[in-house]
Each structure stands twice: as structure tokens, then as C-alpha cells.
Amino acid sequence: MSETSPKLRAELEGIPTYKPGKPAAAGGPVAYKLSSNENPYPPLPSVLERVTTAACDLNRYPDMACAELMDELSERFGVPHSHLATGTGSVGIAQQLVQATSGPGDEVLYAWRSFEAYPIVTQISGARSVQVPLTPGDVHDLDAMADAITDRTRLIFVCNPNNPTGTVVRRAELERFLDRVPGDVLVVLDEAYREFNRDTEVPDGVELYRERPNVCVLRTFSKAYGLAGLRVGFAIAHEPVAAALRKTAVPFGVSQLAQTAAVASLRAEDELLGRVGSLVCERTRVVDGLRGHGWTVPETQANFVWLRLGERTVAFAQACEEHGVVVRPFPGEGVRVTIGETEANDIFLKVAEAFHKER
Ligand SMILES: *Cc1c(COP(=O)(O)O)cnc(C)c1O
């Protein structure tokens, strides 16, 4: 056998691997997964029924144009088809956006800590990550981000609400920021948790996009709509950007099951948003409970809470796991805990109460 191996791009060296949330331990008495911001509710019967029917055609390729889903989205958001693109989850679209805008020598700017896919997709394209620390209150520091723009900046991610802190940026500060961004730099508003937001000062990215050709909005069916397993998300952007997304898409990437489920979910939106409402109530209960036990919790508008535990992060995650809930530790920084089933949230609150007393 030859000693040499295929030449791979040097940029791939040292790419951080995406760490999926740990699955709930099998075999334990109770095991709840609060580590991936998933929706704890099972698929709606109406959605499941359409997906089951669609499965009869698995020998066929999906509709490459995602026509039915595009029609539905176009009507719902009041945007032309030419401003829409679907993808294999919004992570897939984020990767396409970086690929379409940024290469070696270019810079991709985002807050840190934020969504862990951003450094990965940036490095895959050979571009350089410029990470701007969150404020001490764990919010995007938009002034510092604007200051960090250079003539190499090609794309800026703004994750609103931010994963993993749940914090938001509001209309006035976001508009002020957008006014400072040069028109040839793409701003991606990642609104994966938009449906969980209850702060009326948080702008709808779709409204901001209308007046701004350099703004792209990312949405997903993975969180509020409960379809994480099917991999479908979409982008709303002006034509050159949306067209670039169609060019960079893997052909037939979005499966027919995913397209069908997404359409069925939009049609069952009232029911799904009712579930989101219940999760928001649970969020309030969890945050109030934590604060009542003495914890400092940043205001969250997403389906998770952030505990800045620093050096005690791993110990806390272990304590949760011992009691049957799996959370998401970022060692040395903090723990992100998804709002899940009531029983799971109760366990988490109990562990947090005991842990806070111990210190
Ligand atoms: C979960 C999440 C997404 C959505 O990912 P999908 O690929 O659509 O499942 C996108 N952005 C952020 C910040 C997320 O947390």
C-alpha cells in the first residue's frame, strides 16, 4: 500500500467538531434530554399522517424546487419566491451563506459565545472567524461588533435570541447596528428561536430584511415546529443572496418527508404555537424558580436557560445527569438547559436548588 494519502485542504485541520447534545442515558430510571433545544412534544397526528403517506414514495426523488413549501412560505411572509430558499436545516443554509460569500482571507464576524456551528462553517470555507465577546450580561455587543468590521468582513451572524444565552437584541440597537454595516457585507439574522420570543421590542427580522438588501433571515422547523429530525429550514433574502443559496444547495437536499412535514406544520400552526405557549409558561416557571433559589439567570427569550457556572460547569452537568436529566455544558463557561417536559424541568430545578445551597 502507498504511504501517501489523498491531499486534503489545509483549512480542514483543527476544525472544531460539532458536539451534538448528549442523548438521555438509556437504562436509567428516568432520562430526559435537555441538551439540544429540541421540542419535547411528539409530532402532531396530522403531520405524522402526511409524512406516513409521503413515505410511500420513498423510491422517488423529492421535488427539487420545494414548490409546495415555497408557495406556503411566500404567502405567509408576503415575499416573492425569488427571495426564498430552503435548505437542510438552517445550519445547512448558514454553511451555504458562508460558502457563497467568504473564502481564504475573508472574515466572518459573530458574537461569542454564540451558536457553535458558526466557527465550523467559517473554517470549512477557509475564512477567518472574528469573535466579539458578549457583554458581561451575556448580550450581543453590537457596538463592538460594528467596530470590528474591516474591509475583509464578508458576513456577520446575529443570533437573536442568542444560543446558548437566550438573550436578545432589540429593534433600536439592531437598526443602529445595521445602519453602520456597509451595504456589501451580508448580515444573517439567525432567528431559530423566534417563535419563543415574547419581548415586543425584539424586531421581526423579516421586517428588517424588506428595506435592507444586505440582510438575510434564517428560520427553522427544528425548534418551535418540532421537526429537528427531518432537517428543514429556510432563508428570506433579496435576490442575489437567495439566488446564491439556490446555486450552493446540494441537489435534492431537502427530502420529500421534510417538505411535506413542513407544509403540514405551517397548516397546523395554531396547534403548534399553542405548544410553544406552554413551553414559554414553563420557561417562566423555571426562570422564576431558579431566581427564587438565588441563581442569576439572564433574561431568556428562547426555549432554554443559561447558567454561567464557570469552573463548576462540569460538576453541575454531572449532578443533573445523576438525577436523570442531560444538559449541555460548555466547560469553564456555563450550562445551557432546554425547557422540556414538566417532569424534566422539575428535576432540573431540584438539582439546581440543591447545587446552589452547596456552594
Ligand atoms: C438549533 C439552531 C438552528 C437550527 O438548526 P437546524 O439546522 O435548522 O436544525 C439554527 N441556529 C441556531 C442558533 C440554533 O440554535
Coordinates of C-alpha atoms and ligand atoms in Angstrom, one line a residue:
M1 CA 0.0 0.0 0.0
S2 CA 1.2 3.5 -0.8
E3 CA 2.5 5.7 2.1
T4 CA 0.8 8.8 0.8
S5 CA -2.8 9.7 1.5
P6 CA -5.1 12.0 -0.5
K7 CA -4.3 15.7 -0.2
L8 CA -6.9 17.4 1.8
R9 CA -7.4 21.2 2.2
A10 CA -5.2 22.6 5.0
E11 CA -8.2 24.6 6.2
L12 CA -9.9 21.4 7.5
E13 CA -7.2 20.9 10.1
G14 CA -8.3 21.8 13.6
I15 CA -12.0 22.4 12.7
P16 CA -13.9 22.1 15.9
T17 CA -16.3 19.2 15.7
Y18 CA -20.0 19.9 16.3
K19 CA -20.9 18.5 19.6
P20 CA -24.5 17.2 19.5
G21 CA -26.4 17.3 22.8
K22 CA -25.8 14.1 24.7
P23 CA -28.6 11.7 24.4
A24 CA -30.5 10.8 27.5
A25 CA -28.9 7.8 29.2
A26 CA -30.5 4.5 28.4
G27 CA -31.5 2.1 31.1
G28 CA -31.8 4.6 34.0
P29 CA -35.0 5.1 35.9
V30 CA -35.8 8.4 34.2
A31 CA -33.8 10.0 31.5
Y32 CA -34.7 13.3 29.9
K33 CA -32.7 15.1 27.2
L34 CA -32.4 18.8 27.8
S35 CA -29.2 19.2 25.9
S36 CA -30.2 20.0 22.3
N37 CA -33.0 22.6 22.5
E38 CA -35.4 20.1 21.0
N39 CA -39.2 20.4 21.2
P40 CA -40.3 17.8 23.8
Y41 CA -43.7 17.3 22.1
P42 CA -44.0 14.4 19.6
P43 CA -45.1 15.2 16.1
L44 CA -48.8 16.2 15.7
P45 CA -51.0 13.4 14.4
S46 CA -51.9 15.5 11.3
V47 CA -48.2 15.9 10.5
L48 CA -47.4 12.3 11.1
E49 CA -50.2 11.2 8.9
R50 CA -49.0 13.2 5.9
V51 CA -45.4 12.1 6.4
T52 CA -46.5 8.5 6.6
T53 CA -48.4 8.8 3.3
A54 CA -45.4 10.6 1.7
A55 CA -43.2 7.7 2.8
C56 CA -44.9 5.5 0.2
D57 CA -43.0 7.4 -2.4
L58 CA -39.5 7.0 -1.0
N59 CA -38.3 5.4 -4.2
R60 CA -38.8 8.9 -5.9
Y61 CA -36.6 12.0 -5.6
P62 CA -38.1 14.9 -3.8
D63 CA -39.4 18.0 -5.6
M64 CA -36.1 19.8 -6.0
A65 CA -37.9 23.2 -6.2
C66 CA -39.8 22.5 -2.9
A67 CA -42.7 24.2 -4.7
E68 CA -45.4 23.5 -2.2
L69 CA -43.4 24.7 0.7
M70 CA -42.2 27.7 -1.2
D71 CA -45.8 28.6 -2.1
E72 CA -46.8 28.3 1.6
L73 CA -43.8 30.4 2.8
S74 CA -44.3 33.0 0.1
E75 CA -47.9 33.6 1.1
R76 CA -47.3 33.5 4.8
F77 CA -44.4 36.1 4.8
G78 CA -45.5 38.1 1.8
V79 CA -42.3 37.6 0.0
P80 CA -41.7 36.6 -3.6
H81 CA -40.4 33.1 -4.4
S82 CA -37.2 34.7 -5.7
H83 CA -36.5 35.9 -2.1
L84 CA -36.8 32.4 -0.6
A85 CA -34.5 29.4 -0.3
T86 CA -35.0 26.2 1.6
G87 CA -32.2 24.1 3.0
T88 CA -31.2 21.1 5.1
G89 CA -31.9 22.9 8.4
S90 CA -30.8 26.4 8.9
V91 CA -27.3 25.1 9.7
G92 CA -27.1 23.9 6.2
I93 CA -28.2 27.3 4.9
A94 CA -25.7 29.0 7.2
Q95 CA -23.0 26.9 5.7
Q96 CA -24.1 27.8 2.1
L97 CA -24.2 31.5 3.0
V98 CA -20.6 31.4 4.2
Q99 CA -19.6 29.4 1.2
A100 CA -21.3 31.9 -1.1
T101 CA -19.6 34.9 0.5
S102 CA -16.4 34.0 2.2
G103 CA -13.1 32.3 1.3
P104 CA -9.5 32.4 2.4
G105 CA -8.5 35.9 3.6
D106 CA -12.1 36.9 4.3
E107 CA -13.6 37.4 7.7
V108 CA -16.9 36.1 9.2
L109 CA -17.9 38.1 12.3
Y110 CA -20.1 37.0 15.1
A111 CA -20.6 37.3 18.9
W112 CA -19.1 34.7 21.2
R113 CA -20.3 32.7 22.8
S114 CA -22.9 32.1 20.2
F115 CA -24.1 29.2 18.0
E116 CA -21.3 26.6 17.8
A117 CA -21.9 25.9 14.1
Y118 CA -20.6 29.4 13.1
P119 CA -16.9 28.7 13.7
I120 CA -17.2 25.3 11.9
V121 CA -18.9 26.6 8.7
T122 CA -16.5 29.5 8.6
Q123 CA -13.4 27.4 8.8
I124 CA -14.7 24.9 6.2
S125 CA -14.8 27.8 3.8
G126 CA -11.3 28.8 4.6
A127 CA -12.4 32.1 6.0
R128 CA -11.4 33.5 9.4
S129 CA -13.6 33.8 12.4
V130 CA -13.7 37.2 14.2
Q131 CA -15.4 36.6 17.5
V132 CA -16.7 39.6 19.6
P133 CA -17.3 38.8 23.2
L134 CA -20.8 39.1 24.6
T135 CA -21.3 41.9 27.2
P136 CA -21.0 40.9 30.9
G137 CA -24.8 40.5 30.8
D138 CA -24.3 37.9 28.0
V139 CA -25.9 40.0 25.3
H140 CA -24.5 40.8 21.8
D141 CA -22.2 43.8 22.0
L142 CA -23.3 45.3 18.7
D143 CA -21.2 48.5 19.0
A144 CA -18.1 46.3 19.4
M145 CA -19.2 44.2 16.5
A146 CA -19.6 47.2 14.3
D147 CA -16.2 48.4 15.4
A148 CA -14.7 45.0 14.4
I149 CA -15.9 45.3 10.8
T150 CA -12.9 45.5 8.3
D151 CA -12.7 45.6 4.6
R152 CA -12.3 41.8 4.8
T153 CA -15.6 41.3 6.5
R154 CA -18.0 39.4 4.3
L155 CA -20.7 38.0 6.6
I156 CA -22.0 38.8 10.1
F157 CA -24.1 36.4 12.1
V158 CA -26.5 37.9 14.6
C159 CA -28.2 35.2 16.6
N160 CA -31.4 36.6 18.0
P161 CA -32.3 35.2 20.5
N162 CA -28.8 34.0 21.1
N163 CA -27.8 30.4 21.6
P164 CA -26.7 29.5 24.3
T165 CA -27.6 32.5 26.4
G166 CA -31.2 33.1 25.3
T167 CA -30.6 36.9 25.3
V168 CA -32.0 39.2 22.6
V169 CA -31.1 42.4 20.8
R170 CA -33.9 44.9 20.4
R171 CA -35.1 46.9 17.5
A172 CA -33.4 50.3 18.1
E173 CA -30.0 48.8 18.8
L174 CA -30.2 46.4 15.9
E175 CA -31.3 49.1 13.4
R176 CA -28.4 51.3 14.6
F177 CA -26.0 48.4 14.1
L178 CA -27.4 47.7 10.6
D179 CA -27.0 51.3 9.7
R180 CA -23.3 51.0 10.4
V181 CA -22.8 47.9 8.4
P182 CA -21.5 48.5 4.8
G183 CA -24.1 47.5 2.2
D184 CA -21.7 44.9 0.7
V185 CA -21.5 42.9 3.9
L186 CA -24.2 40.3 4.4
V187 CA -25.9 40.3 7.8
V188 CA -27.5 37.0 8.7
L189 CA -30.2 37.2 11.3
D190 CA -30.4 33.7 12.8
E191 CA -33.9 33.5 14.2
A192 CA -34.1 29.8 15.1
Y193 CA -35.9 30.6 18.3
R194 CA -38.1 33.5 17.0
E195 CA -41.4 31.8 18.0
F196 CA -40.4 31.6 21.6
N197 CA -39.8 35.4 21.9
R198 CA -42.2 37.4 24.0
D199 CA -40.3 40.7 24.0
T200 CA -42.2 43.1 21.8
E201 CA -39.1 45.2 21.4
V202 CA -37.4 42.4 19.5
P203 CA -37.8 43.1 15.8
D204 CA -39.1 40.5 13.3
G205 CA -36.1 40.1 11.0
V206 CA -38.5 39.7 8.1
E207 CA -39.5 43.4 8.6
L208 CA -35.8 44.5 8.7
Y209 CA -35.0 42.5 5.5
R210 CA -37.6 44.3 3.4
E211 CA -35.7 47.6 3.4
R212 CA -32.2 46.2 3.5
P213 CA -30.8 44.2 0.6
N214 CA -27.8 43.0 2.7
V215 CA -30.0 41.3 5.4
C216 CA -30.8 37.6 5.3
V217 CA -33.2 36.0 7.8
L218 CA -32.8 32.3 8.8
R219 CA -35.7 30.3 10.2
T220 CA -36.0 26.6 11.0
F221 CA -38.7 24.0 11.5
S222 CA -36.4 22.2 14.1
K223 CA -37.4 24.1 17.3
A224 CA -40.9 25.6 17.6
Y225 CA -42.3 23.3 14.9
G226 CA -40.7 20.2 16.4
L227 CA -39.2 18.7 13.2
A228 CA -35.5 18.6 14.2
G229 CA -35.2 15.1 12.9
L230 CA -36.3 16.0 9.4
R231 CA -33.7 18.8 8.6
V232 CA -35.5 21.6 7.0
G233 CA -35.1 25.4 7.3
F234 CA -35.4 28.4 5.1
A235 CA -33.9 31.8 4.3
I236 CA -35.5 35.0 3.3
A237 CA -33.2 37.4 1.4
H238 CA -33.1 39.7 -1.6
E239 CA -32.4 38.2 -4.9
P240 CA -28.7 37.9 -5.4
V241 CA -28.4 36.3 -2.0
A242 CA -31.4 33.9 -2.4
A243 CA -30.1 33.0 -5.8
A244 CA -26.7 32.2 -4.4
L245 CA -28.4 29.9 -1.9
R246 CA -30.0 28.0 -4.8
K247 CA -26.7 27.7 -6.5
T248 CA -24.9 26.3 -3.5
A249 CA -27.6 23.9 -2.5
V250 CA -26.9 20.2 -2.7
P251 CA -29.4 18.9 -5.3
F252 CA -32.5 17.3 -3.7
G253 CA -31.1 18.1 -0.2
V254 CA -34.5 18.7 1.4
S255 CA -36.3 15.3 1.5
Q256 CA -39.9 15.0 0.5
L257 CA -40.8 13.9 4.0
A258 CA -39.3 17.1 5.3
Q259 CA -41.1 19.3 2.7
T260 CA -44.4 17.5 3.4
A261 CA -44.0 17.8 7.2
A262 CA -43.0 21.5 6.9
V263 CA -46.1 22.3 4.9
A264 CA -48.4 20.3 7.2
S265 CA -46.8 22.1 10.2
L266 CA -47.5 25.5 8.7
R267 CA -51.1 24.5 8.2
A268 CA -51.3 23.3 11.8
E269 CA -49.5 26.3 13.1
D270 CA -52.2 27.3 15.7
E271 CA -51.8 24.0 17.4
L272 CA -48.0 24.1 17.3
L273 CA -47.8 27.7 18.6
G274 CA -50.1 26.6 21.4
R275 CA -47.4 24.2 22.4
V276 CA -44.8 26.9 22.1
G277 CA -47.0 28.9 24.5
S278 CA -47.0 26.1 27.0
L279 CA -43.2 25.9 26.8
V280 CA -42.9 29.7 27.3
C281 CA -45.0 29.2 30.5
E282 CA -42.7 26.5 31.6
R283 CA -39.8 28.8 30.9
T284 CA -41.2 31.4 33.2
R285 CA -41.7 28.9 35.9
V286 CA -38.2 27.6 35.5
V287 CA -36.6 31.0 35.5
D288 CA -38.7 32.2 38.5
G289 CA -37.8 29.0 40.3
L290 CA -34.1 29.4 39.7
R291 CA -34.1 33.1 40.7
G292 CA -36.1 32.1 43.8
H293 CA -33.3 29.8 44.7
G294 CA -30.7 32.6 44.4
W295 CA -29.5 31.9 40.9
T296 CA -28.6 34.7 38.5
V297 CA -30.3 33.9 35.1
P298 CA -30.1 36.1 32.1
E299 CA -33.4 37.1 30.6
T300 CA -34.2 34.3 28.0
Q301 CA -36.5 34.6 25.0
A302 CA -35.7 31.1 23.7
N303 CA -36.6 27.5 24.8
F304 CA -33.6 27.2 27.1
V305 CA -31.9 28.9 30.1
W306 CA -28.2 29.7 30.6
L307 CA -26.4 29.3 33.9
R308 CA -23.0 30.9 33.9
L309 CA -21.3 28.4 36.2
G310 CA -17.6 28.9 35.2
E311 CA -15.4 26.3 36.8
R312 CA -18.4 24.5 38.3
T313 CA -20.0 23.8 34.9
V314 CA -19.0 20.2 34.6
A315 CA -19.9 19.4 38.2
F316 CA -23.3 20.8 37.7
A317 CA -23.9 18.9 34.5
Q318 CA -22.9 15.7 36.2
A319 CA -25.2 16.4 39.1
C320 CA -28.1 16.8 36.6
E321 CA -27.2 13.6 34.8
E322 CA -27.1 11.7 38.1
H323 CA -30.7 12.7 38.6
G324 CA -31.9 11.8 35.2
V325 CA -31.6 15.0 33.1
V326 CA -28.9 15.5 30.5
V327 CA -28.0 19.2 29.9
R328 CA -25.4 20.9 27.7
P329 CA -22.2 22.0 29.5
F330 CA -19.7 24.4 27.9
P331 CA -16.8 23.6 30.2
G332 CA -15.4 26.6 32.0
E333 CA -18.3 28.8 30.9
G334 CA -21.7 27.6 31.7
V335 CA -24.6 25.2 31.2
R336 CA -27.5 25.5 28.7
V337 CA -30.6 23.7 29.8
T338 CA -33.5 23.2 27.4
I339 CA -37.1 23.7 28.6
G340 CA -38.5 20.3 28.3
E341 CA -41.3 18.1 29.8
T342 CA -42.7 19.4 33.1
E343 CA -41.2 16.4 35.0
A344 CA -37.8 17.1 33.4
N345 CA -37.9 20.8 34.3
D346 CA -38.8 19.8 37.9
I347 CA -35.8 17.5 38.2
F348 CA -33.6 20.3 36.9
L349 CA -35.0 22.8 39.3
K350 CA -34.4 20.4 42.2
V351 CA -30.8 19.8 41.3
A352 CA -30.2 23.5 40.8
E353 CA -31.7 24.3 44.2
A354 CA -29.5 21.7 46.0
F355 CA -26.4 22.8 44.0
H356 CA -26.9 26.4 44.8
K357 CA -27.1 25.7 48.6
E358 CA -23.9 23.6 48.5
R359 CA -21.7 26.4 47.3
Ligands
LIG1 C1 -31.0 25.0 16.5 C2 -30.4 26.1 15.8 C3 -30.5 26.3 14.5 C4 -31.3 25.3 13.7 O1 -30.7 24.3 13.2 P1 -31.4 23.4 12.1 O2 -30.2 23.1 11.2 O3 -32.4 24.2 11.4 O4 -31.9 22.2 12.8 C5 -30.0 27.4 13.8 N1 -29.4 28.4 14.5 C6 -29.3 28.3 15.9 C7 -28.7 29.4 16.6 C8 -29.8 27.2 16.5 O5 -29.7 27.1 17.9

